[in-house]
Coordinates of C-alpha atoms in Angstrom, one line a residue:
Chain A
M1018 CA -35.0 30.3 3.4
A1019 CA -34.9 33.5 1.4
G1020 CA -31.7 34.0 -0.7
W1021 CA -28.4 35.0 1.0
G1022 CA -30.2 36.1 4.1
G1023 CA -31.1 32.5 4.7
L1024 CA -27.4 31.6 4.7
L1025 CA -26.6 34.3 7.2
E1026 CA -29.5 33.9 9.6
P1027 CA -28.2 30.8 11.5
L1028 CA -24.9 32.6 12.1
R1029 CA -26.6 34.9 14.7
Y1030 CA -26.5 32.0 17.1
E1031 CA -23.3 31.2 18.8
F1032 CA -24.1 27.5 19.1
M1033 CA -24.5 27.4 15.3
L1034 CA -21.1 29.0 14.8
R1035 CA -19.5 26.5 17.1
G1036 CA -21.3 23.7 15.4
M1037 CA -20.1 24.8 12.0
A1038 CA -16.5 25.1 13.2
A1039 CA -16.8 21.5 14.5
A1040 CA -18.5 20.2 11.4
V1041 CA -15.9 21.7 9.1
L1042 CA -13.1 20.5 11.3
V1043 CA -14.4 16.9 11.3
G1044 CA -15.2 17.0 7.6
V1045 CA -11.6 17.9 6.8
V1046 CA -9.7 15.6 9.2
C1047 CA -11.9 12.6 8.5
A1048 CA -11.6 13.1 4.8
V1049 CA -7.8 13.4 4.7
I1050 CA -7.1 10.3 6.8
G1051 CA -10.1 8.7 5.1
C1052 CA -8.0 8.6 1.8
Y1053 CA -5.8 6.0 3.5
V1054 CA -8.8 4.2 4.9
V1055 CA -10.2 3.9 1.4
L1056 CA -6.9 3.0 -0.3
R1057 CA -5.9 0.5 2.3
S1058 CA -9.5 -1.0 2.5
M1059 CA -9.8 -0.2 6.2
A1060 CA -13.5 0.9 6.2
F1061 CA -14.4 -2.0 8.5
M1062 CA -11.6 -1.1 10.8
G1063 CA -12.8 2.5 10.9
D1064 CA -16.3 1.5 11.8
A1065 CA -15.1 -1.0 14.4
L1066 CA -12.8 1.6 16.1
A1067 CA -15.7 4.0 16.3
H1068 CA -17.9 1.5 18.1
A1069 CA -15.0 0.4 20.2
I1070 CA -14.8 3.7 22.0
L1071 CA -18.2 3.3 23.5
P1072 CA -17.0 1.5 26.6
G1073 CA -14.4 4.2 27.1
V1074 CA -17.1 6.9 26.9
A1075 CA -19.3 5.0 29.2
V1076 CA -16.7 4.6 31.9
A1077 CA -15.8 8.3 31.7
Y1078 CA -19.5 9.1 31.9
L1079 CA -20.1 7.0 34.9
L1080 CA -17.0 8.4 36.6
R1081 CA -18.1 11.9 35.6
G1082 CA -14.8 12.3 33.8
D1083 CA -14.2 13.9 30.4
L1084 CA -15.9 11.9 27.7
L1085 CA -13.3 12.7 25.1
V1086 CA -10.5 11.5 27.2
G1087 CA -12.4 8.2 27.9
A1088 CA -13.0 7.8 24.2
L1089 CA -9.4 8.6 23.4
V1090 CA -8.0 5.9 25.8
A1091 CA -10.4 3.3 24.6
A1092 CA -9.8 4.0 20.9
V1093 CA -6.0 3.8 21.2
L1094 CA -6.2 0.6 23.2
V1095 CA -8.4 -1.1 20.7
A1096 CA -6.4 0.1 17.7
L1097 CA -3.3 -1.4 19.2
G1098 CA -5.2 -4.5 20.4
I1099 CA -6.5 -5.4 16.9
G1100 CA -3.1 -4.9 15.5
A1101 CA -1.4 -7.1 18.1
I1102 CA -4.0 -9.9 17.7
S1103 CA -4.0 -10.1 14.0
R1104 CA -0.2 -9.8 13.8
G1105 CA 0.1 -13.2 15.5
G1106 CA -1.3 -14.7 12.3
L1107 CA -3.6 -17.1 14.3
I1108 CA -6.6 -14.9 13.6
K1109 CA -7.3 -12.9 10.5
E1110 CA -7.5 -9.2 10.8
D1111 CA -11.2 -8.8 9.8
T1112 CA -12.1 -11.6 12.3
A1113 CA -10.2 -9.8 15.0
I1114 CA -12.0 -6.6 14.1
G1115 CA -15.3 -8.3 14.2
I1116 CA -14.7 -9.7 17.7
F1117 CA -13.5 -6.4 19.1
F1118 CA -16.2 -4.5 17.4
A1119 CA -19.2 -6.4 18.8
A1120 CA -17.6 -6.9 22.2
A1121 CA -16.8 -3.2 22.6
L1122 CA -20.3 -2.2 21.5
A1123 CA -21.8 -4.7 24.0
L1124 CA -19.6 -3.6 26.8
G1125 CA -20.5 0.0 26.1
V1126 CA -24.2 -0.6 26.1
F1127 CA -23.8 -2.8 29.2
L1128 CA -22.1 0.0 31.1
M1129 CA -24.3 2.8 29.8
S1130 CA -27.5 0.8 30.7
T1131 CA -26.5 1.2 34.4
A1132 CA -27.1 4.9 34.1
R1133 CA -30.6 6.4 34.4
T1134 CA -30.4 8.8 31.5
F1135 CA -29.3 6.0 29.3
A1136 CA -31.4 6.5 26.2
V1137 CA -30.7 10.2 25.7
D1138 CA -27.0 9.9 26.3
L1139 CA -26.6 6.8 24.1
T1140 CA -28.3 8.7 21.2
H1141 CA -25.9 11.6 21.5
I1142 CA -22.9 9.2 21.4
L1143 CA -24.3 7.1 18.6
F1144 CA -25.4 10.0 16.4
G1145 CA -23.7 13.1 17.6
D1146 CA -24.8 16.4 19.1
V1147 CA -22.9 18.9 17.2
L1148 CA -25.0 21.9 18.4
G1149 CA -24.0 21.0 22.0
V1150 CA -20.2 21.5 21.3
S1151 CA -18.7 23.7 24.0
V1152 CA -15.8 26.1 23.5
S1153 CA -13.4 23.8 25.4
D1154 CA -14.5 20.8 23.3
L1155 CA -13.8 22.8 20.2
W1156 CA -10.3 23.6 21.3
L1157 CA -9.6 20.0 22.1
M1158 CA -11.0 18.9 18.8
A1159 CA -8.9 21.5 17.0
G1160 CA -5.7 20.5 18.8
L1161 CA -6.2 16.8 18.0
G1162 CA -7.3 17.5 14.4
A1163 CA -4.2 19.6 13.8
L1164 CA -2.0 16.8 15.3
V1165 CA -3.5 14.2 13.0
L1166 CA -3.1 16.5 9.9
A1167 CA 0.5 17.4 10.9
A1168 CA 1.4 13.7 11.3
I1169 CA -0.1 12.8 8.0
A1170 CA 1.9 15.6 6.3
V1171 CA 5.2 14.6 8.0
L1172 CA 4.8 10.9 7.5
Y1173 CA 3.6 11.3 3.9
K1174 CA 6.4 9.2 2.3
P1175 CA 6.2 6.3 4.8
F1176 CA 2.4 6.2 4.8
L1177 CA 2.3 6.3 1.0
L1178 CA 4.9 3.5 0.7
I1179 CA 3.3 1.1 3.2
S1180 CA -0.1 1.6 1.5
F1181 CA 1.1 1.3 -2.1
D1182 CA 4.1 -1.0 -1.9
T1183 CA 4.8 -2.8 1.4
V1184 CA 7.6 -4.8 -0.3
L1185 CA 9.6 -1.7 -1.1
A1186 CA 9.0 -0.3 2.4
A1187 CA 10.3 -3.6 3.8
T1188 CA 13.4 -3.7 1.6
L1189 CA 14.2 -0.2 2.7
R1190 CA 14.0 -1.5 6.3
W1191 CA 11.2 1.0 7.2
P1192 CA 9.3 -0.3 10.2
V1193 CA 6.1 -1.3 8.4
E1194 CA 4.3 -2.7 11.5
L1195 CA 5.1 0.4 13.6
L1196 CA 3.9 2.7 10.8
R1197 CA 0.7 0.7 10.5
A1198 CA 0.1 1.0 14.2
A1199 CA 0.8 4.8 14.0
M1200 CA -1.8 5.1 11.3
L1201 CA -4.3 3.2 13.5
V1202 CA -3.7 5.5 16.4
L1203 CA -4.2 8.5 14.1
L1204 CA -7.4 7.0 12.9
A1205 CA -8.5 6.5 16.5
L1206 CA -7.8 10.2 17.3
T1207 CA -9.8 11.2 14.3
I1208 CA -12.8 9.2 15.4
V1209 CA -12.6 10.8 18.8
V1210 CA -12.5 14.2 17.2
S1211 CA -15.7 13.3 15.2
L1212 CA -17.6 11.8 18.1
Q1213 CA -19.6 14.8 19.0
T1214 CA -20.3 15.9 15.4
V1215 CA -21.5 12.7 13.7
G1216 CA -21.4 10.1 16.5
V1217 CA -19.9 6.6 16.4
G1218 CA -22.7 5.3 14.2
L1219 CA -21.9 7.6 11.3
V1220 CA -18.2 8.4 11.5
A1221 CA -17.3 5.6 9.2
A1222 CA -19.3 7.4 6.4
M1223 CA -17.3 10.6 7.0
L1224 CA -14.1 8.6 6.7
V1225 CA -15.0 6.7 3.6
T1226 CA -17.5 8.8 1.5
P1227 CA -15.6 12.0 0.8
A1228 CA -12.4 10.1 0.1
A1229 CA -14.2 7.6 -2.2
T1230 CA -15.7 10.6 -4.0
A1231 CA -12.3 12.3 -4.4
Q1232 CA -10.8 9.1 -5.8
L1233 CA -13.2 9.3 -8.7
L1234 CA -12.0 12.8 -9.5
T1235 CA -8.2 12.6 -9.4
R1236 CA -5.2 10.4 -10.1
R1237 CA -2.8 11.7 -7.4
L1238 CA -2.9 11.2 -3.6
P1239 CA -2.2 14.9 -2.6
T1240 CA -5.0 16.1 -4.8
M1241 CA -7.3 13.3 -3.6
M1242 CA -6.7 14.5 0.0
L1243 CA -7.4 18.1 -0.9
I1244 CA -10.6 17.3 -2.8
A1245 CA -11.8 15.0 -0.1
A1246 CA -11.1 17.7 2.5
L1247 CA -13.2 20.2 0.5
I1248 CA -16.0 17.7 0.1
G1249 CA -15.9 16.9 3.8
A1250 CA -16.0 20.6 4.8
F1251 CA -18.8 21.4 2.4
S1252 CA -20.8 18.4 3.6
G1253 CA -20.4 19.6 7.2
L1254 CA -21.6 23.1 6.5
A1255 CA -24.4 22.1 4.1
G1256 CA -25.6 19.4 6.5
L1257 CA -25.8 21.9 9.4
Y1258 CA -27.9 24.3 7.3
L1259 CA -30.2 21.5 6.3
S1260 CA -30.6 20.5 9.9
Y1261 CA -31.3 24.1 10.9
Y1262 CA -34.0 24.7 8.4
L1263 CA -35.6 21.2 8.2
N1264 CA -35.1 20.6 11.9
V1265 CA -33.5 17.2 11.4
A1266 CA -30.6 15.4 13.1
S1267 CA -27.4 17.2 12.0
G1268 CA -25.0 14.2 11.9
A1269 CA -27.4 12.4 9.6
A1270 CA -27.8 15.5 7.4
I1271 CA -24.0 15.9 7.0
V1272 CA -23.6 12.2 6.0
L1273 CA -26.4 12.4 3.5
V1274 CA -24.9 15.5 1.9
A1275 CA -21.6 13.6 1.5
T1276 CA -23.4 10.7 0.1
L1277 CA -25.3 12.8 -2.5
L1278 CA -21.9 14.3 -3.6
F1279 CA -20.6 10.8 -4.0
A1280 CA -23.6 9.8 -6.1
L1281 CA -23.0 12.8 -8.3
A1282 CA -19.4 12.0 -8.8
Y1283 CA -20.2 8.3 -9.4
L1284 CA -22.5 9.3 -12.2
F1285 CA -20.8 12.4 -13.7
A1286 CA -17.1 12.1 -12.9
P1287 CA -15.0 12.8 -16.0
Q1288 CA -13.6 9.5 -17.5
R1289 CA -14.6 7.4 -14.5
G1290 CA -18.3 8.2 -14.0
I1291 CA -21.0 5.9 -15.3
L1292 CA -22.4 8.4 -17.8
W1293 CA -18.9 9.3 -19.1
R1294 CA -18.2 5.6 -19.7
R1295 CA -21.6 5.1 -21.4
A1296 CA -21.0 8.1 -23.7
S1297 CA -17.5 6.9 -24.7
Q1298 CA -18.8 3.4 -25.5
A1299 CA -21.5 4.8 -27.7
Chain B
M1405 CA 33.1 -1.9 4.4
S1406 CA 32.2 0.9 2.0
F1407 CA 29.6 0.8 -0.8
E1408 CA 30.6 3.3 -3.4
D1409 CA 28.1 4.1 -6.1
G1410 CA 28.7 1.9 -9.1
A1411 CA 30.4 -0.9 -7.1
S1412 CA 29.3 -4.4 -8.2
A1413 CA 27.5 -6.5 -5.7
H1414 CA 29.2 -9.9 -5.1
L1415 CA 26.8 -12.5 -3.7
A1416 CA 27.8 -15.5 -1.6
L1417 CA 25.4 -18.1 -0.4
E1418 CA 26.5 -21.0 1.9
H1419 CA 24.0 -23.8 2.6
V1420 CA 21.2 -21.3 2.6
T1421 CA 17.7 -22.6 3.6
V1422 CA 14.7 -20.4 3.6
R1423 CA 11.2 -21.1 5.0
Y1424 CA 8.0 -19.0 4.9
H1425 CA 7.1 -20.1 8.4
R1426 CA 9.2 -21.5 11.1
R1427 CA 7.8 -25.0 10.9
A1428 CA 7.0 -25.0 7.2
A1429 CA 8.9 -27.2 4.7
P1430 CA 11.8 -25.2 3.2
A1431 CA 11.0 -23.3 0.0
L1432 CA 14.7 -23.1 -0.7
E1433 CA 17.1 -25.7 0.7
D1434 CA 20.8 -25.9 1.1
V1435 CA 21.8 -23.6 -1.7
T1436 CA 25.5 -22.9 -2.0
V1437 CA 26.6 -20.6 -4.8
E1438 CA 28.9 -17.7 -5.5
I1439 CA 27.9 -15.0 -8.0
A1440 CA 30.7 -12.7 -9.1
G1441 CA 30.1 -8.9 -9.0
G1442 CA 28.7 -7.6 -12.3
A1443 CA 27.3 -11.0 -13.4
H1444 CA 23.9 -11.2 -15.1
V1445 CA 22.1 -14.3 -14.1
A1446 CA 18.9 -15.8 -15.5
V1447 CA 17.1 -17.8 -12.7
V1448 CA 15.0 -20.7 -14.2
G1449 CA 13.0 -23.5 -12.7
P1450 CA 9.4 -24.8 -12.5
N1451 CA 6.7 -23.1 -10.4
G1452 CA 7.4 -23.3 -6.7
A1453 CA 11.1 -23.8 -7.4
G1454 CA 12.0 -21.1 -4.9
K1455 CA 12.9 -18.3 -7.4
S1456 CA 10.9 -15.6 -5.7
T1457 CA 11.9 -17.1 -2.3
L1458 CA 15.6 -16.7 -3.3
F1459 CA 15.0 -13.1 -4.4
K1460 CA 13.1 -12.2 -1.2
A1461 CA 15.9 -13.6 0.9
L1462 CA 18.4 -11.6 -1.1
V1463 CA 16.7 -8.3 -0.3
G1464 CA 16.0 -9.3 3.2
L1465 CA 12.2 -9.7 2.9
L1466 CA 12.5 -13.3 4.2
P1467 CA 14.9 -14.4 6.9
V1468 CA 17.5 -17.0 6.2
A1469 CA 16.6 -20.0 8.3
E1470 CA 20.0 -21.8 8.0
G1471 CA 23.2 -21.1 6.3
R1472 CA 24.8 -17.8 5.5
L1473 CA 23.9 -15.2 2.8
R1474 CA 26.2 -12.3 2.1
V1475 CA 25.8 -9.4 -0.3
H1476 CA 28.9 -7.3 -0.6
G1477 CA 30.1 -9.4 2.3
A1478 CA 27.3 -8.1 4.5
P1479 CA 24.0 -9.6 5.5
P1480 CA 21.1 -8.7 3.2
G1481 CA 19.6 -5.3 3.9
A1482 CA 22.7 -4.0 5.7
N1483 CA 23.0 -1.4 3.0
K1484 CA 19.5 -0.3 2.2
A1485 CA 20.2 1.4 -1.1
C1486 CA 22.2 -1.5 -2.5
A1487 CA 19.6 -3.8 -3.9
A1488 CA 16.6 -2.9 -6.0
Y1489 CA 13.7 -5.4 -6.4
V1490 CA 11.2 -5.3 -9.2
P1491 CA 8.1 -7.1 -8.1
Q1492 CA 5.8 -9.2 -10.2
R1493 CA 3.1 -7.1 -11.8
E1494 CA 0.2 -8.8 -10.1
D1495 CA 1.7 -7.8 -6.7
V1496 CA 0.9 -4.1 -7.4
D1497 CA -2.4 -2.2 -6.8
W1498 CA -2.8 -0.5 -10.1
N1499 CA -5.9 1.5 -9.0
F1500 CA -3.8 3.5 -6.5
P1501 CA -3.8 7.2 -7.2
V1502 CA -0.1 7.7 -8.1
T1503 CA 1.4 8.9 -11.4
V1504 CA 4.3 7.3 -13.2
F1505 CA 6.5 10.1 -11.9
D1506 CA 5.4 9.4 -8.3
V1507 CA 6.2 5.7 -8.5
V1508 CA 9.7 6.3 -9.9
M1509 CA 10.3 8.9 -7.2
M1510 CA 9.7 6.2 -4.6
G1511 CA 13.0 4.8 -5.8
R1512 CA 14.6 7.8 -4.2
Y1513 CA 12.9 7.2 -0.8
G1514 CA 15.7 4.9 0.4
R1515 CA 18.2 7.8 0.1
L1516 CA 15.8 10.5 1.2
G1517 CA 14.5 8.8 4.3
W1518 CA 11.2 9.6 5.9
L1519 CA 11.4 13.4 6.2
K1520 CA 13.7 14.9 3.6
P1521 CA 11.8 16.3 0.6
A1522 CA 13.0 15.4 -2.9
G1523 CA 15.5 17.9 -4.3
R1524 CA 16.5 18.8 -7.8
A1525 CA 19.1 16.1 -8.0
D1526 CA 16.4 13.5 -7.2
R1527 CA 14.1 14.8 -9.8
E1528 CA 16.9 14.7 -12.3
V1529 CA 17.6 11.0 -11.5
V1530 CA 13.9 10.3 -11.9
W1531 CA 13.7 11.9 -15.3
R1532 CA 16.9 10.2 -16.5
S1533 CA 15.5 6.8 -15.3
L1534 CA 12.2 7.5 -17.2
E1535 CA 14.1 8.4 -20.3
Q1536 CA 16.2 5.2 -20.1
V1537 CA 13.0 3.1 -20.3
G1538 CA 11.3 5.3 -22.8
M1539 CA 8.6 6.5 -20.4
A1540 CA 9.4 10.2 -20.0
S1541 CA 6.5 11.3 -22.1
L1542 CA 4.0 9.4 -19.9
A1543 CA 5.3 10.7 -16.6
R1544 CA 2.1 12.4 -15.6
R1545 CA -0.1 9.4 -16.4
A1546 CA -1.8 7.5 -13.6
I1547 CA -0.3 4.0 -13.4
G1548 CA -3.7 2.4 -13.9
E1549 CA -3.9 3.8 -17.4
L1550 CA -0.8 2.1 -18.7
S1551 CA -0.4 -1.1 -20.7
G1552 CA 1.3 -4.2 -19.2
G1553 CA 4.6 -3.5 -20.8
Q1554 CA 4.5 0.2 -19.8
Q1555 CA 3.8 -0.8 -16.2
Q1556 CA 6.8 -3.1 -16.2
R1557 CA 8.9 -0.3 -17.5
V1558 CA 7.8 2.0 -14.8
F1559 CA 8.9 -0.4 -12.1
L1560 CA 12.2 -0.9 -13.9
A1561 CA 12.7 2.9 -14.0
R1562 CA 12.0 2.9 -10.2
A1563 CA 14.7 0.3 -9.7
L1564 CA 17.1 2.4 -11.8
A1565 CA 16.3 5.5 -9.7
Q1566 CA 17.4 3.5 -6.7
Q1567 CA 20.9 3.4 -8.3
P1568 CA 21.4 -0.1 -7.1
H1569 CA 24.4 -2.4 -7.1
L1570 CA 22.2 -5.4 -7.4
L1571 CA 19.1 -5.5 -9.5
I1572 CA 16.5 -8.3 -8.9
M1573 CA 13.6 -8.7 -11.3
D1574 CA 10.9 -11.3 -10.8
E1575 CA 9.4 -12.5 -14.1
P1576 CA 9.8 -9.2 -16.0
F1577 CA 9.2 -10.8 -19.4
T1578 CA 5.9 -12.4 -18.5
G1579 CA 3.0 -10.8 -20.3
V1580 CA 4.9 -7.9 -21.9
D1581 CA 5.0 -6.9 -25.6
A1582 CA 8.1 -7.5 -27.7
G1583 CA 9.1 -3.9 -27.6
T1584 CA 9.2 -3.9 -23.8
Q1585 CA 11.1 -7.2 -23.7
Q1586 CA 13.7 -5.6 -26.1
A1587 CA 13.8 -2.4 -24.0
I1588 CA 14.5 -4.4 -20.8
L1589 CA 17.2 -6.4 -22.5
D1590 CA 18.9 -3.3 -23.9
L1591 CA 18.8 -1.7 -20.5
L1592 CA 20.3 -4.8 -18.9
D1593 CA 23.2 -4.4 -21.4
E1594 CA 23.7 -0.8 -20.3
L1595 CA 23.6 -1.9 -16.6
K1596 CA 26.2 -4.6 -17.4
Q1597 CA 28.5 -1.8 -18.7
A1598 CA 28.0 0.0 -15.4
G1599 CA 28.9 -3.1 -13.5
V1600 CA 25.5 -3.7 -11.9
T1601 CA 24.9 -7.3 -10.8
A1602 CA 21.5 -8.6 -12.0
L1603 CA 19.3 -11.6 -11.2
I1604 CA 16.3 -12.2 -13.4
S1605 CA 13.8 -15.0 -13.2
T1606 CA 12.2 -16.1 -16.4
H1607 CA 10.2 -19.0 -17.9
D1608 CA 11.7 -18.3 -21.3
L1609 CA 14.5 -20.9 -21.4
R1610 CA 15.6 -19.8 -24.9
L1611 CA 15.9 -16.2 -23.8
A1612 CA 17.9 -17.4 -20.7
A1613 CA 20.3 -19.4 -22.9
S1614 CA 20.8 -16.7 -25.6
R1615 CA 20.9 -13.5 -23.6
F1616 CA 22.6 -14.4 -20.3
E1617 CA 26.1 -15.5 -19.6
R1618 CA 25.1 -17.3 -16.5
V1619 CA 22.0 -19.3 -15.6
M1620 CA 20.9 -20.7 -12.3
L1621 CA 18.7 -23.8 -12.5
L1622 CA 16.6 -24.2 -9.4
N1623 CA 14.1 -26.7 -8.0
R1624 CA 14.0 -26.0 -4.3
R1625 CA 17.6 -27.0 -4.3
L1626 CA 20.3 -25.6 -6.7
I1627 CA 20.5 -28.0 -9.7
A1628 CA 23.2 -26.2 -11.5
Y1629 CA 24.8 -22.7 -11.9
G1630 CA 27.1 -21.7 -14.8
A1631 CA 27.2 -21.0 -18.5
P1632 CA 24.0 -21.9 -20.3
D1633 CA 25.5 -24.7 -22.4
K1634 CA 26.9 -26.4 -19.3
V1635 CA 23.7 -26.0 -17.3
F1636 CA 21.0 -26.8 -19.9
T1637 CA 21.8 -30.5 -20.3
P1638 CA 19.0 -33.1 -20.6
V1639 CA 19.8 -34.7 -17.3
R1640 CA 19.8 -31.4 -15.4
L1641 CA 16.7 -30.1 -17.1
A1642 CA 15.0 -33.4 -16.1
D1643 CA 16.2 -32.9 -12.6
A1644 CA 14.7 -29.4 -12.4
F1645 CA 11.5 -29.8 -14.4
G1646 CA 10.6 -33.5 -13.7
G1647 CA 7.5 -34.5 -15.6
Q1648 CA 7.3 -31.3 -17.4
V1649 CA 10.4 -32.2 -19.5
L1650 CA 9.9 -34.3 -22.6
M1651 CA 12.9 -36.1 -24.0
L1652 CA 13.2 -36.6 -27.8
P1653 CA 15.9 -38.6 -29.6
D1654 CA 17.5 -35.3 -31.0
G1655 CA 17.6 -33.5 -27.7
A1656 CA 15.5 -32.4 -24.7
W1657 CA 12.2 -30.5 -25.0
V1658 CA 11.0 -28.7 -22.0
V1659 CA 7.4 -27.9 -21.5
D1660 CA 7.1 -25.4 -18.8
Q1661 CA 3.8 -24.2 -17.4
C1662 CA 3.9 -20.5 -16.5
C1663 CA 1.0 -20.6 -14.1
P1664 CA -1.2 -23.4 -12.7
P1665 CA -4.6 -23.4 -14.3
P1666 CA -7.3 -21.5 -12.2
A1667 CA -9.2 -24.7 -11.4
H1668 CA -6.1 -26.2 -9.9
R1669 CA -5.6 -23.1 -7.7
V1670 CA -9.1 -23.3 -6.4
L1671 CA -8.6 -26.9 -5.4
E1672 CA -5.5 -26.1 -3.6
E1673 CA -7.2 -23.4 -1.5
A1674 CA -10.3 -25.5 -0.7

């Protein structure tokens, strides 16, 4: 890894270029919607949605269909299902999530275990296979990612209001439940986009970690989204370089870079970091 | 029916009953009262008397189970910009990454809708509202960095930015400094000049009696509504506050608990 040449060397491989594009894309989209995941305390929901797409992927795999389409259908169904069950008030939301989460994971493994190449495929789905991203995958990911970002930009006011002050949203007669469902569907789309890069096992980290880091560094939502997106993109790139040179799993490397950045912000963030608080107390 | 800016909201309640759930006991029962446009009303009563319930029904957050409730002659929520509701401070997530300016701008959302971006006129209204509550210099602060009184003023400024006909404030004087209390009272005087109807719940009976021309005494049912000296009689206070009122030979003393002690709350939840 000699100087700048070390940064350029992996770029000679086309699969690395595609992988980098995918990693940056996932880093940005996850981080932006992740701001709402963090602010609305939906981390558990994000993790559950990620696991819930397994059966969809499994069915698509067994039918030799498109895995992304299978994941998409499953994720949207589960997002709406959790919303519908918890809205009845009979079961609390986190209980509903817990039930869906485990059941979907079990169903996914159940279906996958009927296939012969079970172990390899399951590993790819659980932990990602960013270097195996094809050009058509990349286009689909870019399209869905752009859709998610555009929706978040257009629905900025309603999403901000249902997250910060549901009561005002309700007095204005804005459809709070519908907006909540729309946010869950966007979250499901984001998870599908991330499937190949970090896998269902680690996507929750990409949703939560960059956003949580950004929250330590700013006091406004638009800046928080921007900083989170930069952190997500940087984690994606740096993680891929790490995986290239150390020959380690790329999804794990990406998440660990994001976690390291969080630790740095937690310690050193101006005003809110641990060290800053210590210093101002002394 | 038209709702011109500056019009006073006239409230009419006929046998209004409100429940939190369909089969729950009513939190507010059979309330009939008429409040003239432009009146400023202090709403008093013990905990659980239905003050917040009444407010939520007035802005359409809770459905009216029985009876009829009309604001400006229309059902609550028919005109979205008409009523502004200032929530209790503990209902707000103070760690949320928004500035004072951002929060007050939310007061314009009702007029802007989902898509339209804020224009210069909206920003002017926001700045004017911030100046009215003396918070313009702190506009760029994160809301989490404010004191309790300042936080209360921010939400008051947001209500002003809504340019409402009806202002509803839930316990605005609880836990604020004397300066903020005075600022809120001064602002209420200004709003009275502008003809805005206001309903304010408070535990401070002396404040209710001295600064409001109308008081509403609630204890799930309406005990009395009218001028303070007609409403605050020993018999009616005993009706509203029950065991919390202490009668003395020279008059009535009311001992009102603001909040149930924590241990009590835990027991209720267990």
